[in-house]
Structures are given as structure tokens and as C-alpha cells.
Tab-separated table of C-alpha atoms in Angstrom:
chain	number	residue	atom	x	y	z
D	16	MET	CA	125.446	115.450	134.291
D	17	GLN	CA	126.261	111.787	133.492
D	18	PRO	CA	129.979	110.749	133.108
D	19	ALA	CA	130.741	109.003	129.982
D	20	GLY	CA	131.938	105.514	129.477
D	21	ASN	CA	131.549	105.315	125.765
D	22	TYR	CA	131.573	107.831	122.832
D	23	HIS	CA	127.758	108.629	123.075
D	24	GLU	CA	127.822	109.398	126.720
D	25	GLY	CA	130.836	111.553	126.143
D	26	TYR	CA	129.169	113.470	123.411
D	27	GLU	CA	126.278	114.082	125.633
D	28	ARG	CA	128.534	115.561	128.404
D	29	VAL	CA	129.959	117.802	126.011
D	30	ARG	CA	126.617	118.925	124.783
D	31	GLN	CA	125.367	119.646	128.287
D	32	LEU	CA	128.479	121.614	129.048
D	33	SER	CA	127.860	123.585	125.786
D	34	ALA	CA	124.251	124.059	126.974
D	35	LEU	CA	125.353	125.455	130.213
D	36	PHE	CA	127.789	127.917	128.803
D	37	LEU	CA	125.213	129.325	126.309
D	38	ARG	CA	122.643	129.722	128.949
D	39	ARG	CA	124.983	131.748	130.991
D	40	LEU	CA	126.046	133.854	128.100
D	41	HIS	CA	122.288	134.565	127.352
D	42	GLU	CA	121.836	135.491	130.947
D	43	ILE	CA	124.668	137.974	131.022
D	44	ALA	CA	123.703	139.582	127.719
D	45	GLY	CA	119.948	139.963	128.518
D	46	GLU	CA	120.990	141.677	131.733
D	47	VAL	CA	123.855	143.887	130.482
D	48	TYR	CA	122.191	144.860	127.153
D	49	ALA	CA	118.771	145.327	128.746
D	50	GLU	CA	118.687	149.083	128.204
D	51	VAL	CA	120.038	149.121	124.543
D	52	LEU	CA	117.586	146.391	123.708
D	53	SER	CA	114.728	148.194	124.872
D	54	SER	CA	115.679	151.299	123.027
D	55	GLY	CA	116.247	149.495	119.688
D	56	VAL	CA	119.972	150.116	119.477
D	57	ILE	CA	120.448	146.334	119.523
D	58	ARG	CA	117.952	143.825	118.284
D	59	PRO	CA	117.403	140.435	120.040
D	60	GLU	CA	118.564	138.476	116.818
D	61	GLU	CA	121.746	140.549	116.727
D	62	MET	CA	122.502	139.893	120.313
D	63	GLU	CA	121.841	136.240	119.650
D	64	GLU	CA	124.356	136.596	116.808
D	65	GLU	CA	127.095	138.020	119.033
D	66	ILE	CA	126.550	135.198	121.559
D	67	GLN	CA	126.859	132.616	118.870
D	68	ARG	CA	130.129	134.346	117.654
D	69	TYR	CA	131.623	134.237	121.131
D	70	PHE	CA	130.483	130.775	121.892
D	71	ALA	CA	131.973	129.563	118.743
D	72	LYS	CA	135.196	131.230	119.511
D	73	LYS	CA	135.563	129.679	122.988
D	74	LYS	CA	133.646	126.353	122.610
D	75	SER	CA	136.975	124.580	121.733
D	76	GLY	CA	138.047	125.214	125.278
D	77	LEU	CA	134.976	123.347	126.519
D	78	GLN	CA	136.602	119.975	125.063
D	79	ASP	CA	139.660	120.793	127.481
D	80	VAL	CA	137.293	121.245	130.372
D	81	TYR	CA	135.584	117.965	129.539
D	82	SER	CA	139.142	116.126	129.240
D	83	TYR	CA	140.609	117.479	132.443
D	84	TYR	CA	139.079	114.356	134.418
D	85	GLY	CA	139.321	112.073	131.524
D	86	GLU	CA	142.082	109.986	132.847
D	87	GLN	CA	140.341	109.369	136.242
D	88	TRP	CA	137.016	108.716	134.348
D	89	ASP	CA	138.956	106.047	132.223
D	90	TYR	CA	140.442	104.251	135.132
D	91	TYR	CA	137.075	104.458	136.850
D	92	TYR	CA	135.430	102.745	133.989
D	93	GLN	CA	138.157	100.019	133.609
D	94	VAL	CA	137.534	99.161	137.612
D	95	VAL	CA	133.773	99.093	136.982
D	96	ALA	CA	134.279	96.700	134.075
D	97	ALA	CA	136.699	94.658	135.899
D	98	SER	CA	135.719	91.018	137.158
D	99	ASP	CA	135.574	90.350	140.887
D	100	ALA	CA	138.864	88.581	140.750
D	101	ASP	CA	140.610	91.719	139.294
D	102	PHE	CA	138.637	94.349	141.147
D	103	LEU	CA	140.711	94.300	144.472
D	104	SER	CA	144.075	94.079	142.586
D	105	MET	CA	143.202	97.102	140.349
D	106	LEU	CA	142.365	99.218	143.497
D	107	GLN	CA	145.589	98.444	145.159
D	108	GLN	CA	147.529	99.311	141.992
D	109	VAL	CA	146.504	102.838	142.357
D	110	ARG	CA	146.420	103.067	146.101
D	111	SER	CA	148.969	105.941	146.198
D	112	ALA	CA	146.777	107.949	143.558
D	113	PHE	CA	143.692	107.518	145.873
D	114	ALA	CA	145.585	108.959	148.722
D	115	ARG	CA	146.972	111.746	146.669
D	116	LEU	CA	143.679	112.714	145.150
D	117	TYR	CA	141.111	112.117	147.971
D	118	VAL	CA	141.122	112.758	151.683
D	119	PRO	CA	139.716	109.881	153.823
D	120	VAL	CA	136.633	111.874	154.774
D	121	GLU	CA	135.809	111.996	150.997
D	122	LEU	CA	136.863	108.583	149.753
D	123	ASP	CA	138.783	106.252	152.233
D	124	ALA	CA	140.134	103.755	149.681
D	125	PRO	CA	142.421	101.894	152.290
D	126	TYR	CA	139.315	101.216	154.295
D	127	TYR	CA	137.512	99.622	151.543
D	128	MET	CA	140.382	97.569	150.495
D	129	GLU	CA	140.935	96.183	154.034
D	130	GLN	CA	137.251	95.174	154.327
D	131	LEU	CA	137.197	93.484	151.005
D	132	VAL	CA	140.050	91.303	152.019
D	133	ARG	CA	138.055	90.164	155.039
D	134	TYR	CA	135.122	88.673	153.003
D	135	PRO	CA	135.273	86.056	150.151
D	136	ARG	CA	134.143	87.359	146.760
D	137	THR	CA	131.043	85.305	146.840
D	138	ASP	CA	129.817	86.745	150.121
D	139	SER	CA	127.108	89.432	149.805
D	140	ARG	CA	128.991	91.915	151.846
D	141	TRP	CA	131.702	91.866	149.546
D	142	GLN	CA	129.432	92.701	146.774
D	143	ALA	CA	127.842	95.410	148.795
D	144	LEU	CA	131.383	96.823	149.574
D	145	ARG	CA	132.090	97.038	145.803
D	146	GLN	CA	129.078	98.709	144.871
D	147	HIS	CA	129.213	101.207	147.642
D	148	PHE	CA	132.892	101.998	146.755
D	149	ILE	CA	131.964	102.509	143.101
D	150	LYS	CA	128.866	104.687	143.914
D	151	LYS	CA	130.777	106.971	146.299
D	152	TRP	CA	133.711	107.188	143.790
D	153	ARG	CA	131.468	108.093	140.864
D	154	ASN	CA	129.572	110.612	143.008
D	155	LEU	CA	132.748	112.269	144.138
D	156	LEU	CA	134.005	112.341	140.479
D	157	GLU	CA	130.837	113.944	139.128
D	158	GLY	CA	130.942	116.589	141.897
D	159	ARG	CA	134.345	117.457	141.419
D	160	GLU	CA	133.973	117.620	137.686
D	161	ARG	CA	130.906	119.673	137.787
D	162	THR	CA	132.529	122.371	140.211
D	163	TYR	CA	135.656	122.371	137.921
D	164	GLN	CA	133.438	122.962	134.833
D	165	LYS	CA	131.413	125.762	136.423
D	166	ARG	CA	134.401	127.577	137.565
D	167	HIS	CA	136.016	127.412	134.170
D	168	ILE	CA	132.639	128.478	132.395
D	169	GLU	CA	132.379	131.401	134.849
D	170	ARG	CA	135.919	132.413	133.907
D	171	LEU	CA	134.850	132.349	130.222
D	172	CYS	CA	131.827	134.410	131.061
D	173	GLU	CA	133.683	136.911	132.926
D	174	ASP	CA	135.559	137.632	129.768
D	175	TYR	CA	132.405	138.080	127.991
D	176	TYR	CA	130.730	140.232	130.877
D	177	ARG	CA	133.679	142.550	130.508
D	178	MET	CA	133.258	142.659	126.798
D	179	VAL	CA	129.375	143.422	126.590
D	180	SER	CA	129.734	145.821	129.637
D	181	ALA	CA	132.286	147.891	127.684
D	182	ASN	CA	130.087	147.779	124.609
D	183	ALA	CA	126.776	148.764	126.531
D	184	GLY	CA	128.585	151.393	128.148
D	185	MET	CA	129.878	152.821	124.802
D	186	LEU	CA	126.556	152.585	123.266
D	187	GLN	CA	124.801	154.499	126.101
D	188	ASN	CA	127.211	157.363	125.826
D	189	VAL	CA	128.159	157.607	122.125
D	190	GLY	CA	126.784	160.514	119.962
D	191	GLY	CA	125.498	162.639	123.297
D	192	LYS	CA	127.300	165.653	122.241
D	193	GLY	CA	126.295	165.654	118.581
D	194	GLU	CA	129.719	164.062	117.783
D	195	GLY	CA	130.487	160.460	116.417
D	196	PRO	CA	128.162	158.038	115.094
D	197	SER	CA	124.670	157.201	116.300
D	198	PRO	CA	124.334	154.296	118.913
D	199	ARG	CA	122.844	152.123	116.096
D	200	LEU	CA	125.776	152.691	113.867
D	201	ALA	CA	128.412	152.455	116.726
D	202	TRP	CA	126.828	148.932	117.484
D	203	PHE	CA	127.280	148.128	113.686
D	204	GLN	CA	131.074	149.223	113.729
D	205	LEU	CA	131.974	146.817	116.467
D	206	THR	CA	132.364	143.858	114.190
D	207	GLN	CA	134.018	145.771	111.076
D	208	SER	CA	137.386	146.117	110.085
D	209	PRO	CA	139.638	149.029	111.356
D	210	GLU	CA	139.619	150.781	107.905
D	211	LEU	CA	135.782	150.572	107.705
D	212	ARG	CA	135.359	151.998	111.244
D	213	VAL	CA	137.451	154.953	110.403
D	214	LYS	CA	135.310	155.673	107.310
D	215	LEU	CA	132.096	155.118	109.060
D	216	ARG	CA	133.112	157.647	111.775
D	217	GLN	CA	134.055	160.172	108.878
D	218	LEU	CA	130.803	159.684	107.213
D	219	SER	CA	128.895	159.852	110.491
D	220	GLN	CA	130.177	163.563	110.717
D	221	VAL	CA	128.973	164.351	107.252
D	222	ILE	CA	125.588	162.888	108.003
D	223	ARG	CA	125.217	165.012	111.062
D	224	LYS	CA	126.142	168.292	109.388
D	225	SER	CA	124.386	167.981	105.924
D	226	GLN	CA	121.247	169.666	105.645
D	227	LEU	CA	120.574	167.747	102.264
D	228	ILE	CA	120.848	164.569	104.175
D	229	LYS	CA	118.536	165.804	106.891
D	230	GLU	CA	116.026	166.439	104.201
D	231	LEU	CA	116.393	163.288	102.499
D	232	ASN	CA	115.877	161.429	105.751
D	233	HIS	CA	112.709	163.193	106.252
D	234	VAL	CA	111.348	162.435	103.078
D	235	LEU	CA	112.483	158.872	102.588
D	236	GLY	CA	112.501	157.971	106.282
D	237	ARG	CA	109.038	159.124	106.924
D	238	LYS	CA	107.179	156.019	108.004
D	239	LYS	CA	103.490	156.563	109.017
D	240	ALA	CA	101.617	154.369	111.501
D	241	ASP	CA	102.208	150.720	111.242
D	242	GLU	CA	98.380	150.433	110.426
D	243	GLN	CA	98.586	152.610	107.247
D	244	ARG	CA	98.300	150.195	104.156
D	245	LEU	CA	97.566	150.817	100.400
D	246	TYR	CA	95.401	148.470	98.646
D	247	GLN	CA	96.006	147.744	95.001
D	248	ALA	CA	93.472	149.640	92.930
D	249	MET	CA	92.054	147.097	90.386
D	250	SER	CA	89.050	146.853	88.270
D	251	GLY	CA	85.846	146.304	90.152
D	252	LYS	CA	87.389	147.791	93.493
D	253	THR	CA	86.371	151.290	94.797
D	254	PRO	CA	88.000	153.361	97.489
D	255	VAL	CA	86.684	153.261	101.006
D	256	THR	CA	87.431	155.732	103.677
D	257	LEU	CA	87.969	153.860	107.083
D	258	LEU	CA	87.399	155.495	110.360
D	259	ARG	CA	89.518	153.817	113.176
D	260	SER	CA	89.396	154.704	116.822
D	261	ALA	CA	92.771	155.736	118.303
D	262	THR	CA	94.000	156.143	121.854
D	263	HIS	CA	95.473	159.524	122.882
D	264	SER	CA	96.520	161.736	119.945
D	265	ASP	CA	96.544	159.789	116.701
D	266	ILE	CA	98.408	162.644	114.803
D	267	VAL	CA	101.581	161.056	113.281
D	268	GLY	CA	103.066	163.858	111.389
D	269	ILE	CA	102.345	166.418	108.755
D	270	THR	CA	101.569	165.679	105.242
D	271	GLU	CA	99.969	167.290	102.067
D	272	GLY	CA	96.199	167.070	101.368
D	273	ASN	CA	92.912	168.953	101.155
D	274	ASN	CA	91.125	167.836	104.359
D	275	LEU	CA	90.111	171.120	106.015
D	276	ASN	CA	89.364	169.628	109.326
D	277	ALA	CA	93.189	168.596	109.710
D	278	LEU	CA	94.408	171.974	108.213
D	279	LEU	CA	97.553	173.557	109.791
D	280	PRO	CA	96.737	177.036	111.337
D	281	MET	CA	99.409	178.763	109.055
D	282	GLU	CA	97.273	177.827	106.070
D	283	TYR	CA	94.548	180.206	107.113
D	284	CYS	CA	96.926	183.111	106.649
D	285	PHE	CA	96.154	182.718	102.837
D	286	LEU	CA	92.825	183.272	103.351
D	287	SER	CA	93.333	186.686	105.335
D	288	ASP	CA	94.718	188.361	102.278
D	289	ALA	CA	92.710	188.734	98.977
D	290	ALA	CA	95.984	188.627	97.030
D	291	LEU	CA	96.897	185.386	98.534
D	292	GLU	CA	93.414	183.707	98.653
D	293	PRO	CA	93.818	182.307	94.862
D	294	ILE	CA	96.975	180.424	96.184
D	295	PHE	CA	94.975	178.781	98.860
D	296	TYR	CA	92.172	177.523	96.413
D	297	ARG	CA	94.780	176.208	93.939
D	298	ARG	CA	96.583	174.362	96.436
D	299	TYR	CA	93.285	173.077	97.818
D	300	ILE	CA	92.404	171.666	94.327
D	301	GLU	CA	95.995	170.221	93.964
D	302	LYS	CA	95.852	168.767	97.424
D	303	LYS	CA	98.837	170.593	98.456
D	304	LEU	CA	97.798	172.053	101.824
D	305	ALA	CA	99.806	171.388	104.833
D	306	VAL	CA	97.623	169.085	106.902
D	307	PHE	CA	97.951	166.968	109.885
D	308	ASP	CA	98.494	163.342	109.109
D	309	ALA	CA	96.555	160.831	111.300
D	310	VAL	CA	96.233	157.012	112.176
D	311	SER	CA	92.541	156.981	112.168
D	312	ARG	CA	91.910	157.968	108.683
D	313	GLN	CA	93.219	155.708	105.817
D	314	ILE	CA	92.407	155.128	102.276
D	315	GLU	CA	91.945	151.450	101.298
D	316	TYR	CA	90.417	149.550	98.586
D	317	ALA	CA	87.591	147.034	98.807
D	318	GLU	CA	85.373	144.916	96.368
D	319	ALA	CA	82.599	147.193	95.650
D	320	SER	CA	80.109	144.453	95.576
D	321	SER	CA	81.119	142.669	98.842
D	322	TYR	CA	83.020	144.950	101.397
D	323	SER	CA	83.195	143.252	104.845
D	324	GLY	CA	85.945	145.484	106.345
D	325	ARG	CA	87.840	142.508	107.530
D	326	ASP	CA	88.808	140.164	104.756
D	327	LEU	CA	90.789	142.645	102.611
D	328	GLN	CA	94.294	141.671	101.328
D	329	LYS	CA	96.627	144.326	102.552
D	330	ARG	CA	99.676	145.468	100.715
D	331	ALA	CA	102.450	147.272	102.411
D	332	LYS	CA	102.890	150.987	100.848
D	333	HIS	CA	106.502	150.921	101.655
D	334	GLY	CA	108.746	148.733	99.496
D	335	PRO	CA	112.454	148.380	99.469
D	336	PHE	CA	115.059	151.363	98.768
D	337	VAL	CA	117.110	151.194	95.625
D	338	VAL	CA	119.848	153.675	95.149
D	339	CYS	CA	121.676	154.296	91.880
D	340	VAL	CA	125.363	155.822	92.764
D	341	ASP	CA	127.268	157.392	89.879
D	342	THR	CA	130.865	156.456	90.833
D	343	SER	CA	132.600	157.884	87.774
D	344	ALA	CA	135.614	160.084	88.076
D	345	SER	CA	133.559	163.254	87.674
D	346	MET	CA	132.169	162.635	91.104
D	347	GLU	CA	135.374	162.425	92.937
D	348	GLY	CA	136.290	164.649	96.008
D	349	GLU	CA	133.327	166.396	98.114
D	350	ARG	CA	130.709	164.802	95.680
D	351	GLU	CA	132.087	161.280	96.382
D	352	LEU	CA	132.041	161.718	100.204
D	353	LEU	CA	128.581	163.212	100.309
D	354	SER	CA	127.434	160.356	98.019
D	355	LYS	CA	128.693	157.846	100.304
D	356	ALA	CA	127.187	159.589	103.376
D	357	VAL	CA	123.847	159.525	101.673
D	358	VAL	CA	124.163	155.831	101.016
D	359	LEU	CA	124.990	155.069	104.467
D	360	SER	CA	122.190	157.276	105.878
D	361	LEU	CA	119.647	155.446	103.607
D	362	ALA	CA	121.092	152.197	104.604
D	363	LEU	CA	120.541	153.291	108.369
D	364	ILE	CA	116.927	154.254	107.420
D	365	ALA	CA	116.321	150.989	105.655
D	366	ASP	CA	117.617	149.164	108.683
D	367	LYS	CA	115.244	151.362	111.060
D	368	LEU	CA	112.135	150.612	108.897
D	369	ARG	CA	113.335	146.839	108.172
D	370	ARG	CA	113.226	147.532	104.506
D	371	PRO	CA	115.779	146.149	102.089
D	372	CYS	CA	118.134	148.352	100.320
D	373	HIS	CA	119.626	147.639	97.022
D	374	VAL	CA	122.606	149.662	95.939
D	375	ILE	CA	123.568	149.988	92.293
D	376	LEU	CA	127.018	151.381	91.533
D	377	PHE	CA	127.673	152.385	88.127
D	378	SER	CA	130.601	153.828	86.006
D	379	ASP	CA	131.899	151.834	83.107
D	380	GLN	CA	130.051	148.971	84.529
D	381	THR	CA	127.627	148.166	87.360
D	382	GLU	CA	127.788	146.367	90.712
D	383	VAL	CA	124.899	145.617	92.937
D	384	ILE	CA	125.021	145.423	96.675
D	385	GLU	CA	122.093	143.840	98.345
D	386	LEU	CA	121.497	144.996	102.087
D	387	ASN	CA	118.777	142.941	103.664
D	388	ASN	CA	120.196	142.861	107.280
D	389	LEU	CA	122.554	145.806	107.780
D	390	TYR	CA	124.059	144.211	110.932
D	391	SER	CA	125.438	141.311	108.917
D	392	ASP	CA	125.660	143.005	105.524
D	393	LEU	CA	127.389	146.216	106.367
D	394	ALA	CA	130.811	144.634	105.421
D	395	LEU	CA	129.477	144.525	101.720
D	396	LEU	CA	129.722	148.208	101.627
D	397	GLU	CA	133.424	148.427	102.511
D	398	THR	CA	134.813	148.542	99.155
D	399	PHE	CA	132.266	151.155	98.120
D	400	LEU	CA	132.983	153.333	101.046
D	401	CYS	CA	136.599	153.002	101.302
D	402	ASN	CA	137.605	153.136	97.636
D	403	SER	CA	137.787	156.118	95.402
D	404	PHE	CA	135.600	156.830	92.436
D	405	HIS	CA	136.952	156.514	88.883
D	406	GLY	CA	136.026	155.717	85.401
D	407	GLY	CA	133.327	157.055	82.828
D	408	SER	CA	129.444	157.146	83.254
D	409	ASP	CA	127.355	154.636	81.679
D	410	MET	CA	123.718	155.254	82.907
D	411	THR	CA	122.285	152.778	80.381
D	412	CYS	CA	123.760	149.871	82.372
D	413	ALA	CA	122.437	151.216	85.750
D	414	MET	CA	118.988	151.875	84.040
D	415	LYS	CA	118.815	148.212	82.816
D	416	GLU	CA	119.663	146.833	86.221
D	417	SER	CA	117.252	149.045	88.173
D	418	VAL	CA	114.390	148.460	85.684
D	419	GLU	CA	114.805	144.638	86.029
D	420	THR	CA	114.900	144.898	89.772
D	421	LEU	CA	111.997	147.326	89.948
D	422	MET	CA	109.744	145.179	87.778
D	423	ARG	CA	109.703	142.593	90.394
D	424	GLU	CA	106.455	142.278	92.382
D	425	ASP	CA	108.228	142.838	95.679
D	426	PHE	CA	109.483	145.996	94.516
D	427	ARG	CA	106.330	147.434	93.336
D	428	TYR	CA	106.360	150.349	96.030
D	429	ALA	CA	110.026	150.882	96.092
D	430	ASP	CA	111.698	154.145	96.444
D	431	LEU	CA	114.415	154.922	93.735
D	432	LEU	CA	117.108	157.363	94.513
D	433	TRP	CA	119.567	158.521	91.890
D	434	LEU	CA	122.997	160.076	92.941
D	435	SER	CA	124.814	161.623	89.961
D	436	ASP	CA	125.923	164.885	88.376
D	437	PHE	CA	123.791	163.911	85.354
D	438	GLU	CA	126.460	165.266	83.120
D	439	MET	CA	125.806	162.756	80.502
D	440	ASP	CA	123.720	162.006	77.347
D	441	PRO	CA	119.913	162.451	77.470
D	442	LEU	CA	118.001	159.451	78.708
D	443	PRO	CA	116.650	157.426	75.683
D	444	PRO	CA	112.874	157.456	75.168
D	445	MET	CA	112.740	153.731	76.031
D	446	TRP	CA	114.046	154.259	79.506
D	447	VAL	CA	111.943	157.202	80.120
D	448	GLN	CA	108.720	154.989	79.376
D	449	TYR	CA	109.935	152.304	81.641
D	450	VAL	CA	110.446	154.897	84.420
D	451	GLU	CA	106.890	156.164	83.940
D	452	GLU	CA	105.308	152.758	83.926
D	453	LEU	CA	107.406	151.886	87.026
D	454	LYS	CA	105.920	155.164	88.691
D	455	GLN	CA	102.411	154.309	87.862
D	456	ARG	CA	103.081	150.846	89.519
D	457	GLY	CA	103.638	152.547	92.798
D	458	MET	CA	107.348	153.533	92.620
D	459	ARG	CA	108.537	156.888	93.810
D	460	LEU	CA	111.633	158.399	92.022
D	461	TYR	CA	114.075	160.952	93.943
D	462	ALA	CA	117.253	162.555	92.593
D	463	VAL	CA	120.274	164.362	94.067
D	464	SER	CA	121.973	166.326	91.378
D	465	PHE	CA	125.662	167.203	92.051
D	466	GLY	CA	126.290	168.693	88.561
D	467	HIS	CA	126.184	172.337	87.148
D	468	ARG	CA	125.127	171.096	83.703
D	469	SER	CA	122.770	168.305	84.682
D	470	GLU	CA	120.765	166.699	81.784
D	471	ALA	CA	117.345	167.732	82.323
D	472	SER	CA	115.692	164.580	80.950
D	473	TYR	CA	116.698	162.641	84.082
D	474	LEU	CA	115.491	165.373	86.585
D	475	ARG	CA	112.152	165.772	85.006
D	476	LEU	CA	111.266	162.193	85.706
D	477	ALA	CA	111.912	162.640	89.551
D	478	ASP	CA	109.242	163.337	92.068
D	479	ARG	CA	111.675	165.470	93.901
D	480	VAL	CA	115.178	166.787	93.131
D	481	TRP	CA	117.667	168.029	95.614
D	482	THR	CA	120.915	170.069	94.320
D	483	ALA	CA	124.124	169.120	96.196
D	484	ASP	CA	126.278	171.719	94.677
């Protein structure tokens, strides 16, 4: 670390000091957060964001550290720049300061002054004494400054170590008895306002206890193997079944289909009874039998004329989540609480699957909240989660916003979820047609109905409907 005699060298010293501080913060975070990083509770980019926040908060103190030896360095450079005629007199002016700051074994300034008096300035021995004194003084200043800076940085890092240790301990123990938020949500809460933290804890309890949310999580959060892809079916393309080798068991879950080789044992019960046998065959034709889902069998689309098996352009089957939430006055109370819990739960699923989540709030007007990174975007939900529902219901505005969003190419395979009591006018035919077209493009539509007199035109469009009341 080189001391500065001018602005540019001073800037470099502060930069090096900052780099040392950052390096120590990274070392501490990597060590303390090792377990929660490996479990996915914290992601590396989120740890980096926390480090940068702490660094930005404390870096102003680095200037004070740099300036602590500022006066000594200033005088040092004045002496270095002095002419031979002024050199000795400048040392003699601060003779008492040298005696106070340095013991003779470190820097015996009086000895050098005595020796300099003995020789003329033109003597090579005088020049050698001057250079030797300057070098020794510089080395001493650098060493002392470096030691002081390291000690100060370690004190700053001790505060950071205590903070991250408390965070890691909390994250490793939270939710162990089925109470409180999940470790991932607890990590998010650390940077939120007190009001939002209280609301998140409340909604966490609703999420844990709600069977409806468990079912939604199972359906919407089901992520098959990373290798599963869907190829866009276009003119001139034909489906090709690919068999891929898999290590250990390649079963990744249970799905619906008619593959008899993957049939669940319970389905054979229908064949043991003549009265139930027709049900089995009907479900076979409809591909509704419960079968094991595997990594090694995938349906893909390839050019019928030139299939190579390697040069296919893949398109992910899972797109963003889009949630339309009815925030009208008719959704107040328990409906409101459950709706908010559903949105929070879905946002956590989107975060886990790294899928964007767009929340469309509608009553008399619409509001859109885009959640692309829940760690940094969770605060955007604060107003929605902490305020009460009110106003009337205007589904038309929500449909317009939804359709415009879902028509985008990057939303082709989106999951759309409606949360409403659906106690409103029937859906106009134009919007019904739009929804049908979107479903043909790859969108899946789900609905949670909170009403006792829900308008059927909405629910008929959904691939699956849950009733909350």
C-alpha cells in the first residue's frame, strides 16, 4: 500500500483500503453463511447484495481511517520535497514531535540530525544519510498506518460477523416446529419494514394451515426435471419421443397419462371389478390415469424431414405467473387474508422456480406489481399486503391488463390465477375468446372462488377451480 503525495495516489490508497474491507466481508459471509447457501435459503447474489449494503453503510469510515495519519504524511512529503538547504532545519522544527511519536529503536531522528551537521551538503555521505532517513521514515509510517487500518477494518468486520452470525443462527432454527415463516421468507424479512414483517408472520401462519394453499402449491409449484422441455408445435414438425438415460431412479413425481408401463398400482383396482372396469378404460382414453412421471421420457418436436436430435431450439414449458386479485370491498375480512396469503405463497414459489410473477390488483381500477426478484422486490407488495381491500369490482380492466401481458411472447406458457368472489356481471364474449386463444398458445388458467354466487362464465374457462368458502 503506497502512501499518497498527491490526489491520485491518495485515491489509490482509499481504493486499496476499500478492497481490503470488501475482501474481509466476503470471507466472513462465505464462512458464516455456508450452510444456508448450500441449502438454497440464501443465494450468492443476495449475499453479495447484503455485503454491498453493509459496505456502503460503513465505507465513509474508511476515509477517517485513511486520514488518521494524514498530518504525518503531509509533513513527510514537505520534507521530501524540501531543498537540501531546508532539509535539516525542517527536521529540527519537529524534533520534539519525532521524540514523542517514535522511540529511538524505530527512528532515531536526533542521531540523523547530528550526523547531518557533521558533513557538508555536497558530501555523498550527507546525501546517503538524507535518503536513508527518508526511506526509514516512510517504511515506519506505512507499517504503522497499515496496522492501524487493519485493526480498524477488523473492528468493522466484527460488527458484521455478529450480524451475519445472528442471521445464520435464526435461519437455521426458524420454522422448526411448524411455526413462523419458512427460512427463505425469514431471510426476506430481514430487510423489510417492521409493519411488513408483522404482516408476513401473520400470512405465514395462514399459508401453513391452509389446505387450499397446499393444493395450489402442489399444482402451480410442481416443477418437473430441469431437462423437461416443450417444443412449439408448428407446421412441418412432428412429435418425437426421446428416451434418455438416467442415473438412479428417474421418477420425478406423479402425473396423468395412459402409459401402462408407468401405471400406479392403485389403478389396477379398477380392472378387478366389472362395474369399475369401464371407468378405467374411459380414463385411459382421456389420458387421466395416475402414472409415474420420469425424466427419461419427454415429448419434443422436431423437423420431420431433418431430425438430428441435437440442434432443436428448446422452449421452456414454464412461463411467468400472473395473478389477478379482486381487491374490492366484497373481499374484505377472511377472504382478503387468504387472498394475500395465496399471493405471498405464489410469489415464494415463483422465487423458488426463478419465474417472474406479475400481480394485477383490481377493484375500481387496476395496479400491476412486477416481481422479478423477490429478495429485492418484496417491498413492492407492502401496500397490498398491509392495506385493506375496498371499492367496487371492474373485471374488464383486469382482463385488459391480463390479456395485454399474456399476449407477449415471453408469457406464452404463463400460469394465470384468478382470485375473486366472481360476484359480477358475466364475462363478455370478446374476453372469453381472448382467454381461449391464450390457452391455445400455452397459457394455463386457474381460479380460486370466494363467492357463494360466483358467475359461471369465469369459472368455466379455468383448467381448475378451487372454492375458498
